[in-house]
Short mmCIF file of C-alpha atoms and ligand atoms in Angstrom, two decimals:
data_model
loop_
_atom_site.label_atom_id
_atom_site.label_comp_id
_atom_site.label_asym_id
_atom_site.label_seq_id
_atom_site.Cartn_x
_atom_site.Cartn_y
_atom_site.Cartn_z
CA UNK A 16 0.00 0.00 0.00
CA UNK A 17 1.20 3.50 -0.79
CA UNK A 18 0.23 6.61 1.14
CA UNK A 19 -0.94 9.13 -1.39
CA UNK A 20 -0.15 12.79 -0.81
CA UNK A 21 -0.25 15.70 -3.22
CA UNK A 22 2.36 17.56 -1.17
CA UNK A 23 5.62 16.77 -2.92
CA UNK A 24 8.14 19.30 -1.79
CA UNK A 25 10.40 20.73 -4.49
CA UNK A 26 8.57 18.77 -7.21
CA UNK A 27 8.98 21.54 -9.77
CA UNK A 28 12.74 21.59 -9.31
CA UNK A 29 13.18 17.91 -10.21
CA UNK A 30 14.03 16.46 -13.61
CA UNK A 31 11.07 14.90 -15.47
CA UNK A 32 12.26 11.34 -14.72
CA UNK A 33 12.64 12.19 -11.03
CA UNK A 34 9.12 13.66 -10.97
CA UNK A 35 7.79 10.55 -12.68
CA UNK A 36 9.47 8.39 -10.04
CA UNK A 37 7.86 10.47 -7.28
CA UNK A 38 4.40 10.19 -8.86
CA UNK A 39 4.89 6.48 -9.48
CA UNK A 40 5.82 6.02 -5.85
CA UNK A 41 2.92 8.13 -4.60
CA UNK A 42 0.22 6.32 -6.57
CA UNK A 43 1.89 2.94 -7.06
CA UNK A 44 2.39 2.98 -10.84
CA UNK A 45 3.43 -0.32 -12.42
CA UNK A 46 6.86 -0.47 -14.13
CA UNK A 47 5.00 -0.80 -17.46
CA UNK A 48 3.20 2.52 -16.83
CA UNK A 49 6.50 4.18 -15.94
CA UNK A 50 8.11 2.90 -19.11
CA UNK A 51 5.07 3.99 -21.13
CA UNK A 52 5.32 7.55 -19.82
CA UNK A 53 9.08 7.58 -20.32
CA UNK A 54 8.58 7.12 -24.05
CA UNK A 55 7.66 10.61 -25.22
CA UNK A 56 7.56 9.79 -28.92
CA UNK A 57 8.36 12.63 -31.25
CA UNK A 58 8.38 15.33 -28.58
CA UNK A 59 11.68 15.30 -26.76
CA UNK A 60 11.22 15.33 -22.99
CA UNK A 61 13.56 18.33 -22.70
CA UNK A 62 11.34 20.31 -25.11
CA UNK A 63 8.21 19.28 -23.22
CA UNK A 64 9.89 20.26 -19.96
CA UNK A 65 10.59 23.73 -21.30
CA UNK A 66 6.99 24.19 -22.46
CA UNK A 67 5.01 23.62 -19.27
CA UNK A 68 5.60 22.99 -15.58
CA UNK A 69 5.98 19.77 -13.62
CA UNK A 70 6.35 17.62 -16.76
CA UNK A 71 6.45 13.85 -16.35
CA UNK A 72 5.78 12.80 -19.96
CA UNK A 73 3.78 13.67 -23.06
CA UNK A 74 0.28 12.86 -24.30
CA UNK A 75 0.13 11.82 -27.92
CA UNK A 76 -2.96 12.63 -29.96
CA UNK A 77 -3.51 11.23 -33.48
CA UNK A 78 -2.61 13.56 -36.32
CA UNK A 79 -4.72 13.09 -39.44
CA UNK A 80 -4.74 14.94 -42.74
CA UNK A 81 -7.93 16.19 -44.36
CA UNK A 82 -7.91 15.86 -48.13
CA UNK A 83 -10.06 17.51 -50.84
CA UNK A 84 -9.84 21.03 -49.37
CA UNK A 85 -9.89 23.70 -52.05
CA UNK A 86 -9.40 27.10 -50.42
CA UNK A 87 -9.40 30.27 -52.54
CA UNK A 88 -8.63 28.21 -55.62
CA UNK A 89 -5.73 26.33 -54.06
CA UNK A 90 -5.59 22.74 -52.94
CA UNK A 91 -4.47 22.36 -49.35
CA UNK A 92 -3.77 19.33 -47.18
CA UNK A 93 -4.94 20.10 -43.67
CA UNK A 94 -3.29 18.48 -40.63
CA UNK A 95 -5.76 17.85 -37.82
CA UNK A 96 -4.91 16.68 -34.29
CA UNK A 97 -7.86 15.12 -32.53
CA UNK A 98 -8.77 12.15 -30.38
CA UNK A 99 -12.29 11.94 -31.86
CA UNK A 100 -13.15 9.63 -34.73
CA UNK A 101 -15.15 10.95 -37.75
CA UNK A 102 -13.82 14.51 -37.46
CA UNK A 103 -11.21 14.19 -40.21
CA UNK A 104 -13.49 12.09 -42.42
CA UNK A 105 -16.26 14.69 -42.09
CA UNK A 106 -14.00 17.45 -43.41
CA UNK A 107 -12.79 15.27 -46.31
CA UNK A 108 -16.39 14.46 -47.32
CA UNK A 109 -17.72 17.99 -47.06
CA UNK A 110 -14.73 19.43 -48.92
CA UNK A 111 -15.15 16.91 -51.73
CA UNK A 112 -18.79 17.84 -52.16
CA UNK A 113 -18.10 21.53 -52.77
CA UNK A 114 -15.18 21.19 -55.17
CA UNK A 115 -17.54 21.42 -58.16
CA UNK A 116 -18.59 24.91 -57.04
CA UNK A 117 -15.01 26.11 -56.44
CA UNK A 118 -14.48 25.04 -52.84
CA UNK A 119 -14.12 27.59 -50.05
CA UNK A 120 -13.73 31.32 -50.46
CA UNK A 121 -12.21 33.08 -47.47
CA UNK A 122 -11.33 36.50 -46.10
CA UNK A 123 -10.10 38.12 -42.92
CA UNK A 124 -11.11 41.37 -41.27
CA UNK A 125 -7.57 42.09 -40.03
CA UNK A 126 -4.95 40.81 -37.64
CA UNK A 127 -5.59 43.11 -34.70
CA UNK A 128 -5.83 42.03 -31.09
CA UNK A 129 -7.40 43.91 -28.20
CA UNK A 130 -5.69 44.45 -24.85
CA UNK A 131 -7.83 45.80 -22.03
CA UNK A 132 -6.75 48.14 -19.25
CA UNK A 133 -9.23 48.41 -16.40
CA UNK A 134 -9.38 51.74 -14.55
CA UNK A 135 -11.41 52.08 -11.36
CA UNK A 136 -11.78 54.64 -8.59
CA UNK A 137 -12.81 57.58 -10.76
CA UNK A 138 -15.99 59.43 -9.80
CA UNK A 139 -16.22 61.12 -13.23
CA UNK A 140 -15.71 58.33 -15.79
CA UNK A 141 -16.78 60.45 -18.79
CA UNK A 142 -14.08 62.96 -17.92
CA UNK A 143 -11.50 60.20 -17.47
CA UNK A 144 -12.47 58.72 -20.83
CA UNK A 145 -11.60 61.95 -22.60
CA UNK A 146 -8.39 62.33 -20.61
CA UNK A 147 -7.29 58.94 -21.93
CA UNK A 148 -8.35 59.64 -25.51
CA UNK A 149 -6.34 62.89 -25.46
CA UNK A 150 -3.17 60.81 -25.03
CA UNK A 151 -3.51 58.70 -28.17
CA UNK A 152 -0.06 59.64 -29.45
CA UNK A 153 1.65 58.84 -26.16
CA UNK A 154 -0.21 55.51 -25.98
CA UNK A 155 0.88 54.68 -29.52
CA UNK A 156 4.50 55.47 -28.62
CA UNK A 157 4.35 53.37 -25.44
CA UNK A 158 2.91 50.38 -27.31
CA UNK A 159 5.37 50.54 -30.17
CA UNK A 160 8.37 50.99 -27.86
CA UNK A 161 7.30 47.84 -26.03
CA UNK A 162 7.62 45.62 -29.11
CA UNK A 163 10.03 46.97 -31.74
CA UNK A 164 10.24 43.54 -33.39
CA UNK A 165 6.52 43.58 -34.03
CA UNK A 166 6.86 47.09 -35.43
CA UNK A 167 9.60 45.89 -37.77
CA UNK A 168 7.20 43.27 -39.11
CA UNK A 169 4.60 45.88 -39.97
CA UNK A 170 2.57 45.47 -36.78
CA UNK A 171 2.09 47.61 -33.69
CA UNK A 172 -0.42 50.07 -32.28
CA UNK A 173 -3.42 50.86 -34.47
CA UNK A 174 -6.07 52.56 -32.32
CA UNK A 175 -7.69 52.90 -28.91
CA UNK A 176 -11.29 52.66 -27.78
CA UNK A 177 -12.41 53.73 -24.31
CA UNK A 178 -15.58 52.27 -22.84
CA UNK A 179 -17.41 53.01 -19.59
CA UNK A 180 -18.94 50.07 -17.76
CA UNK A 181 -21.12 50.16 -14.68
CA UNK A 182 -19.95 47.45 -12.32
CA UNK A 183 -21.26 46.43 -8.89
CA UNK A 184 -18.22 48.06 -7.35
CA UNK A 185 -18.76 51.32 -9.26
CA UNK A 186 -17.98 52.63 -12.71
CA UNK A 187 -14.93 51.40 -14.58
CA UNK A 188 -13.24 52.91 -17.58
CA UNK A 189 -11.91 50.28 -19.95
CA UNK A 190 -9.27 51.19 -22.50
CA UNK A 191 -8.87 48.90 -25.49
CA UNK A 192 -5.47 48.96 -27.14
CA UNK A 193 -5.95 47.75 -30.68
CA UNK A 194 -2.72 46.26 -31.92
CA UNK A 195 -1.81 44.57 -35.18
CA UNK A 196 0.13 41.47 -34.18
CA UNK A 197 0.80 40.27 -37.74
CA UNK A 198 1.96 36.64 -37.71
CA UNK A 199 1.87 36.28 -33.93
CA UNK A 200 -1.21 35.27 -31.97
CA UNK A 201 -0.12 38.26 -29.94
CA UNK A 202 -1.17 37.52 -26.35
CA UNK A 203 2.23 38.22 -24.84
CA UNK A 204 2.79 41.14 -27.16
CA UNK A 205 -0.40 42.99 -26.23
CA UNK A 206 -0.28 42.04 -22.55
CA UNK A 207 3.12 43.72 -22.30
CA UNK A 208 1.72 46.82 -24.00
CA UNK A 209 -1.23 46.98 -21.59
CA UNK A 210 1.19 46.77 -18.66
CA UNK A 211 3.31 49.58 -20.12
CA UNK A 212 0.33 51.90 -20.70
CA UNK A 213 -1.58 51.26 -17.44
CA UNK A 214 0.51 53.42 -15.05
CA UNK A 215 0.11 56.39 -17.39
CA UNK A 216 -3.67 55.94 -17.51
CA UNK A 217 -3.71 55.95 -13.71
CA UNK A 218 -1.55 59.07 -13.64
CA UNK A 219 -3.63 61.01 -16.21
CA UNK A 220 -6.95 60.24 -14.54
CA UNK A 221 -6.06 59.96 -10.85
CA UNK A 222 -7.71 56.53 -10.77
CA UNK A 223 -6.32 53.07 -10.18
CA UNK A 224 -5.60 50.47 -12.85
CA UNK A 225 -6.13 46.80 -12.13
CA UNK A 226 -6.42 44.33 -15.00
CA UNK A 227 -4.09 44.60 -17.98
CA UNK A 228 -4.68 41.71 -20.34
CA UNK A 229 -5.86 40.82 -23.82
CA UNK A 230 -9.44 40.00 -24.70
CA UNK A 231 -9.97 36.66 -26.39
CA UNK A 232 -13.03 38.14 -28.07
CA UNK A 233 -10.75 39.14 -30.94
CA UNK A 234 -13.41 40.76 -33.08
CA UNK A 235 -10.87 42.77 -35.05
CA UNK A 236 -9.49 39.44 -36.24
CA UNK A 237 -12.48 37.76 -37.83
CA UNK A 238 -11.91 34.91 -40.26
CA UNK A 239 -14.61 34.33 -42.85
CA UNK A 240 -15.32 31.43 -45.18
CA UNK A 241 -18.16 30.62 -47.55
CA UNK A 242 -18.98 27.73 -49.87
CA UNK A 243 -21.80 26.41 -52.02
CA UNK A 244 -22.98 22.83 -52.11
CA UNK A 245 -25.07 21.96 -55.16
CA UNK A 246 -28.42 20.26 -54.75
CA UNK A 247 -27.02 17.31 -56.68
CA UNK A 248 -24.05 16.87 -54.33
CA UNK A 249 -26.26 17.20 -51.28
CA UNK A 250 -28.69 14.57 -52.49
CA UNK A 251 -31.80 16.62 -53.18
CA UNK A 252 -34.30 19.03 -51.72
CA UNK A 253 -35.27 16.87 -48.74
CA UNK A 254 -31.72 16.64 -47.44
CA UNK A 255 -31.15 20.36 -48.06
CA UNK A 256 -34.30 21.33 -46.22
CA UNK A 257 -33.46 19.01 -43.35
CA UNK A 258 -30.11 20.74 -43.05
CA UNK A 259 -31.75 24.15 -43.12
CA UNK A 260 -34.17 23.09 -40.41
CA UNK A 261 -31.24 21.83 -38.32
CA UNK A 262 -29.51 25.20 -38.71
CA UNK A 263 -32.71 27.08 -37.92
CA UNK A 264 -33.02 25.06 -34.71
CA UNK A 265 -29.43 25.92 -33.70
CA UNK A 266 -29.90 29.59 -34.40
CA UNK A 267 -32.91 29.92 -32.11
CA UNK A 268 -32.04 27.46 -29.35
CA UNK A 269 -28.85 27.74 -27.26
CA UNK A 270 -29.12 24.06 -26.25
CA UNK A 271 -28.84 23.08 -29.89
CA UNK A 272 -26.41 25.90 -30.75
CA UNK A 273 -23.92 24.58 -28.20
CA UNK A 274 -23.79 21.22 -29.97
CA UNK A 275 -23.88 22.79 -33.44
CA UNK A 276 -20.86 24.92 -32.50
CA UNK A 277 -19.13 22.01 -30.78
CA UNK A 278 -19.16 20.34 -34.19
CA UNK A 279 -17.74 23.44 -35.83
CA UNK A 280 -14.99 23.51 -33.19
CA UNK A 281 -14.22 19.81 -33.78
CA UNK A 282 -12.72 20.94 -37.06
CA UNK A 283 -11.31 24.25 -35.91
CA UNK A 284 -9.66 23.09 -32.69
CA UNK A 285 -8.04 20.13 -34.47
CA UNK A 286 -6.13 22.41 -36.83
CA UNK A 287 -5.43 24.92 -34.06
CA UNK A 288 -3.91 22.12 -31.97
CA UNK A 289 -1.99 20.56 -34.87
CA UNK A 290 -0.31 23.89 -35.56
CA UNK A 291 0.63 24.43 -31.90
CA UNK A 292 -1.83 27.26 -31.44
CA UNK A 293 -3.90 27.98 -28.35
CA UNK A 294 -7.15 25.98 -28.55
CA UNK A 295 -8.65 27.64 -25.46
CA UNK A 296 -8.01 31.12 -26.79
CA UNK A 297 -9.75 30.30 -30.07
CA UNK A 298 -12.61 28.48 -28.36
CA UNK A 299 -13.23 31.31 -25.87
CA UNK A 300 -13.29 33.81 -28.73
CA UNK A 301 -15.60 31.70 -30.86
CA UNK A 302 -18.18 31.11 -28.13
CA UNK A 303 -18.12 34.73 -26.97
CA UNK A 304 -18.64 35.82 -30.57
CA UNK A 305 -21.52 33.37 -30.93
CA UNK A 306 -23.21 35.13 -27.99
CA UNK A 307 -22.56 38.70 -29.14
CA UNK A 308 -26.27 39.42 -29.81
CA UNK A 309 -27.09 38.58 -26.21
CA UNK A 310 -28.23 35.09 -27.18
CA UNK A 311 -25.83 32.23 -27.86
CA UNK A 312 -26.30 31.35 -31.52
CA UNK A 313 -24.83 29.28 -34.36
CA UNK A 314 -21.38 30.24 -35.65
CA UNK A 315 -22.43 29.32 -39.19
CA UNK A 316 -25.29 30.48 -41.41
CA UNK A 317 -27.06 28.37 -44.04
CA UNK A 318 -29.19 29.69 -46.92
CA UNK A 319 -30.46 28.69 -50.36
CA UNK A 320 -29.19 30.47 -53.48
CA UNK A 321 -31.19 31.35 -56.61
CA UNK A 322 -30.58 27.87 -58.09
CA UNK A 323 -31.71 26.02 -54.98
CA UNK A 324 -28.17 25.16 -53.85
CA UNK A 325 -27.16 25.29 -50.22
CA UNK A 326 -24.78 28.09 -49.28
CA UNK A 327 -22.88 28.16 -46.01
CA UNK A 328 -20.97 30.93 -44.28
CA UNK A 329 -18.89 31.17 -41.13
CA UNK A 330 -17.38 34.17 -39.33
CA UNK A 331 -15.50 33.98 -36.06
CA UNK A 332 -12.50 35.46 -34.24
CA UNK A 333 -9.42 33.40 -35.08
CA UNK A 334 -6.36 34.54 -33.20
CA UNK A 335 -3.74 32.11 -34.43
CA UNK A 336 -0.09 32.64 -35.21
CA UNK A 337 2.97 31.18 -36.86
CA UNK A 338 5.38 32.73 -34.34
CA UNK A 339 5.46 32.33 -30.59
CA UNK A 340 4.05 29.81 -28.16
CA UNK A 341 4.14 26.15 -29.20
CA UNK A 342 3.91 27.02 -32.91
CA UNK A 343 7.68 27.47 -32.82
CA UNK A 344 8.74 25.16 -30.02
CA UNK A 345 6.77 22.03 -30.96
CA UNK A 346 8.45 20.23 -33.86
CA UNK A 347 5.18 18.61 -34.99
CA UNK A 348 3.52 22.03 -35.19
CA UNK A 349 6.27 23.23 -37.48
CA UNK A 350 5.76 20.23 -39.77
CA UNK A 351 1.97 20.73 -39.68
CA UNK A 352 2.48 24.31 -40.89
CA UNK A 353 4.69 23.00 -43.66
CA UNK A 354 2.02 20.49 -44.74
CA UNK A 355 -0.52 23.31 -44.83
CA UNK A 356 1.90 25.44 -46.81
CA UNK A 357 0.83 28.64 -45.08
CA UNK A 358 3.30 31.48 -44.72
CA UNK A 359 1.08 34.00 -42.92
CA UNK A 360 -1.11 33.81 -39.84
CA UNK A 361 -3.93 35.24 -41.92
CA UNK A 362 -3.78 32.37 -44.42
CA UNK A 363 -3.78 29.90 -41.53
CA UNK A 364 -6.85 31.50 -39.94
CA UNK A 365 -8.73 31.59 -43.24
CA UNK A 366 -8.02 27.90 -43.86
CA UNK A 367 -9.15 27.05 -40.34
CA UNK A 368 -12.43 28.91 -40.88
CA UNK A 369 -13.01 26.85 -44.04
CA UNK A 370 -12.41 23.65 -42.04
CA UNK A 371 -15.00 24.77 -39.46
CA UNK A 372 -17.57 25.32 -42.19
CA UNK A 373 -16.78 21.96 -43.80
CA UNK A 374 -17.18 20.21 -40.48
CA UNK A 375 -20.55 21.84 -39.91
CA UNK A 376 -21.79 20.89 -43.38
CA UNK A 377 -20.91 17.25 -42.75
CA UNK A 378 -22.57 17.21 -39.34
CA UNK A 379 -25.77 18.86 -40.58
CA UNK A 380 -25.94 16.50 -43.54
CA UNK A 381 -25.50 13.43 -41.36
CA UNK A 382 -28.12 14.71 -38.92
CA UNK A 383 -30.57 15.43 -41.72
CA UNK A 384 -30.12 12.00 -43.31
CA UNK A 385 -28.94 8.81 -41.62
CA UNK A 386 -28.34 10.40 -38.22
CA UNK A 387 -24.95 11.10 -36.76
CA UNK A 388 -24.40 7.67 -35.23
CA UNK A 389 -24.26 5.57 -38.41
CA UNK A 390 -21.07 7.06 -39.84
CA UNK A 391 -19.67 7.91 -36.45
CA UNK A 392 -20.10 4.44 -35.02
CA UNK A 393 -18.59 2.80 -38.08
CA UNK A 394 -15.45 4.85 -37.48
CA UNK A 395 -15.74 4.54 -33.70
CA UNK A 396 -15.86 0.72 -33.94
CA UNK A 397 -12.07 0.49 -33.81
CA UNK A 398 -12.01 2.42 -30.54
CA UNK A 399 -14.62 0.05 -29.13
CA UNK A 400 -12.60 -2.96 -30.31
CA UNK A 401 -9.53 -1.62 -28.49
CA UNK A 402 -11.64 -0.99 -25.37
CA UNK A 403 -12.70 -4.62 -25.49
CA UNK A 404 -9.05 -5.68 -25.47
CA UNK A 405 -8.38 -6.29 -29.18
CA UNK A 406 -4.76 -5.89 -30.29
CA UNK A 407 -3.01 -5.90 -33.67
CA UNK A 408 -5.07 -7.47 -36.48
CA UNK A 409 -7.89 -8.22 -34.07
CA UNK A 410 -8.82 -4.52 -33.97
CA UNK A 411 -9.81 -4.40 -37.64
CA UNK A 412 -11.57 -7.77 -37.52
CA UNK A 413 -13.61 -6.96 -34.42
CA UNK A 414 -14.51 -3.49 -35.76
CA UNK A 415 -15.70 -5.00 -39.05
CA UNK A 416 -17.94 -7.48 -37.26
CA UNK A 417 -19.31 -4.81 -34.95
CA UNK A 418 -20.35 -2.69 -37.92
CA UNK A 419 -21.80 -5.70 -39.75
CA UNK A 420 -23.82 -6.58 -36.64
CA UNK A 421 -25.03 -3.00 -36.40
CA UNK A 422 -24.16 -3.04 -32.70
CA UNK A 423 -21.05 -1.02 -31.92
CA UNK A 424 -20.88 -1.83 -28.21
CA UNK A 425 -18.11 -3.00 -25.89
CA UNK A 426 -20.03 -6.07 -24.68
CA UNK A 427 -20.60 -7.16 -28.29
CA UNK A 428 -16.94 -6.48 -29.09
CA UNK A 429 -15.88 -8.64 -26.13
CA UNK A 430 -17.92 -11.56 -27.30
CA UNK A 431 -16.67 -11.20 -30.90
CA UNK A 432 -13.11 -11.07 -29.58
CA UNK A 433 -13.67 -14.14 -27.45
CA UNK A 434 -15.03 -15.96 -30.49
CA UNK A 435 -12.01 -14.95 -32.56
CA UNK A 436 -9.55 -16.06 -29.91
CA UNK A 437 -11.35 -19.33 -29.26
P1 NAD B 18 5.36 35.45 -28.40
O1 NAD B 18 5.47 36.58 -27.45
O2 NAD B 18 6.09 34.20 -28.08
O3 NAD B 18 5.80 35.91 -29.87
C1 NAD B 18 5.34 37.07 -30.48
C2 NAD B 18 6.48 38.04 -30.72
O4 NAD B 18 7.29 37.58 -31.80
C3 NAD B 18 5.99 39.39 -31.17
O5 NAD B 18 5.60 40.15 -30.05
C4 NAD B 18 7.20 39.93 -31.92
O6 NAD B 18 8.06 40.60 -31.03
C5 NAD B 18 7.90 38.69 -32.44
N1 NAD B 18 7.79 38.49 -33.91
C6 NAD B 18 8.77 38.04 -34.73
N2 NAD B 18 8.33 37.93 -35.99
C7 NAD B 18 7.06 38.34 -36.02
C8 NAD B 18 6.05 38.45 -37.05
N3 NAD B 18 6.30 38.13 -38.33
N4 NAD B 18 4.82 38.85 -36.70
C9 NAD B 18 4.54 39.16 -35.42
N5 NAD B 18 5.44 39.09 -34.42
C10 NAD B 18 6.70 38.68 -34.70
O7 NAD B 18 3.86 35.01 -28.66
P2 NAD B 18 2.47 35.77 -28.69
O8 NAD B 18 1.89 35.49 -30.02
O9 NAD B 18 2.58 37.18 -28.24
O10 NAD B 18 1.66 34.94 -27.58
C11 NAD B 18 1.14 33.68 -27.85
C12 NAD B 18 1.18 32.82 -26.60
O11 NAD B 18 0.55 33.49 -25.51
C13 NAD B 18 0.45 31.53 -26.77
O12 NAD B 18 1.30 30.49 -26.33
C14 NAD B 18 -0.75 31.65 -25.81
O13 NAD B 18 -1.11 30.39 -25.31
C15 NAD B 18 -0.22 32.55 -24.76
N6 NAD B 18 -1.17 33.32 -23.93
C16 NAD B 18 -2.51 33.38 -24.19
C17 NAD B 18 -3.34 34.14 -23.39
C18 NAD B 18 -4.81 34.22 -23.74
O14 NAD B 18 -5.22 33.81 -24.81
N7 NAD B 18 -5.68 34.77 -22.88
C19 NAD B 18 -2.81 34.84 -22.31
C20 NAD B 18 -1.43 34.77 -22.07
C21 NAD B 18 -0.61 34.02 -22.89
#
């Protein structure tokens, strides 16, 4: 018996293998589990150790490649990192079905991030607002001095907005620094600028500044994608109208919208993760944007064009970069960017938006026709086979029988496996 405690003094100062030994001792890990965690695959333990704290190993996620994507007239192969079956296949299918109409057409509103500086303790917030706005030039200089490298790459300060909010603790004056972060996601860049500007805002207004951090609702960095699916490719009016009804449902009901958007994010987060970008930052921005009207709604829109074809659009904040964070430090992310062939953060964001739209098309079509489970379970059968204990060739054989039986369940997989082994 081991006595488990979460108090491990000096844990963070240890080497990864020493930490692993401590954890193994604390919870009684088998030697096989220790050796499993010691094998970090294609991410060197020293790189992992420099990325986050208290590292003991790595967690590998499958990396798939979506085919058939035609984005702004160019074919792209899209790397997607996800643990969920059907996500990659969905994108491949949806992308194939809109090639005849030219694929995806994309755009971007800009590459500007927002950093917020919170000012409190002013009895005359309107007055303070103007005091801040009067110092635009000084604020620009402070921002640009903070990140000369960004400036060299054509980025830097663009504008300020000053908003007054009424909080429970009194009024607060919120300054938005709007900064073009070019090929960087820009969190560190704009956070540093907010910290540099804040003391001056306090000095000019006589108030007190508290928070100085970016907003993930990056609505000056909206990625847009649109595509048309012909009636023929969809499979007729009934399927199209079923898809439209599914979209209508999502747009008026937050319970449905959450699942609709989860599907969209299946595609988006997979590419964000594969390229070493911050999935939480993108997800927070997407969901906040979906709720901008005051009601949480669908991130995509579906309509019918003059010929009866289905047209889809998506617009969401997509703060992703090619520089900084894990995009540079994770070797797989670098290779994923190479597979994509993108050389700007804007091109990456636009491609990701197209993937989100493709994913949503596939989900709506499945829901409007056979239901989501048929295709999903066929692909999920291998996971179920592994859960039942299948190894090597058994996995494929058990999965095939599960699908043929129309019962993709662990108990069924166990009995098929038993039969095979007997
Ligand atoms: P970073 O600071 O590592 O790199 C960006 C810097 O690279 C720029 O400031 C600039 O000085 C330089 N640079 C060089 N070439 C450039 C080019 N072509 N375009 C733009 N900049 C160039 O990274 P970052 O993008 O500022 O921050 C991203 C990281 O911040 C992510 O890891 C994210 O997880 C993390 N983060 C996120 C949040 C949040 O989302 N709320 C908060 C804090 C940190």
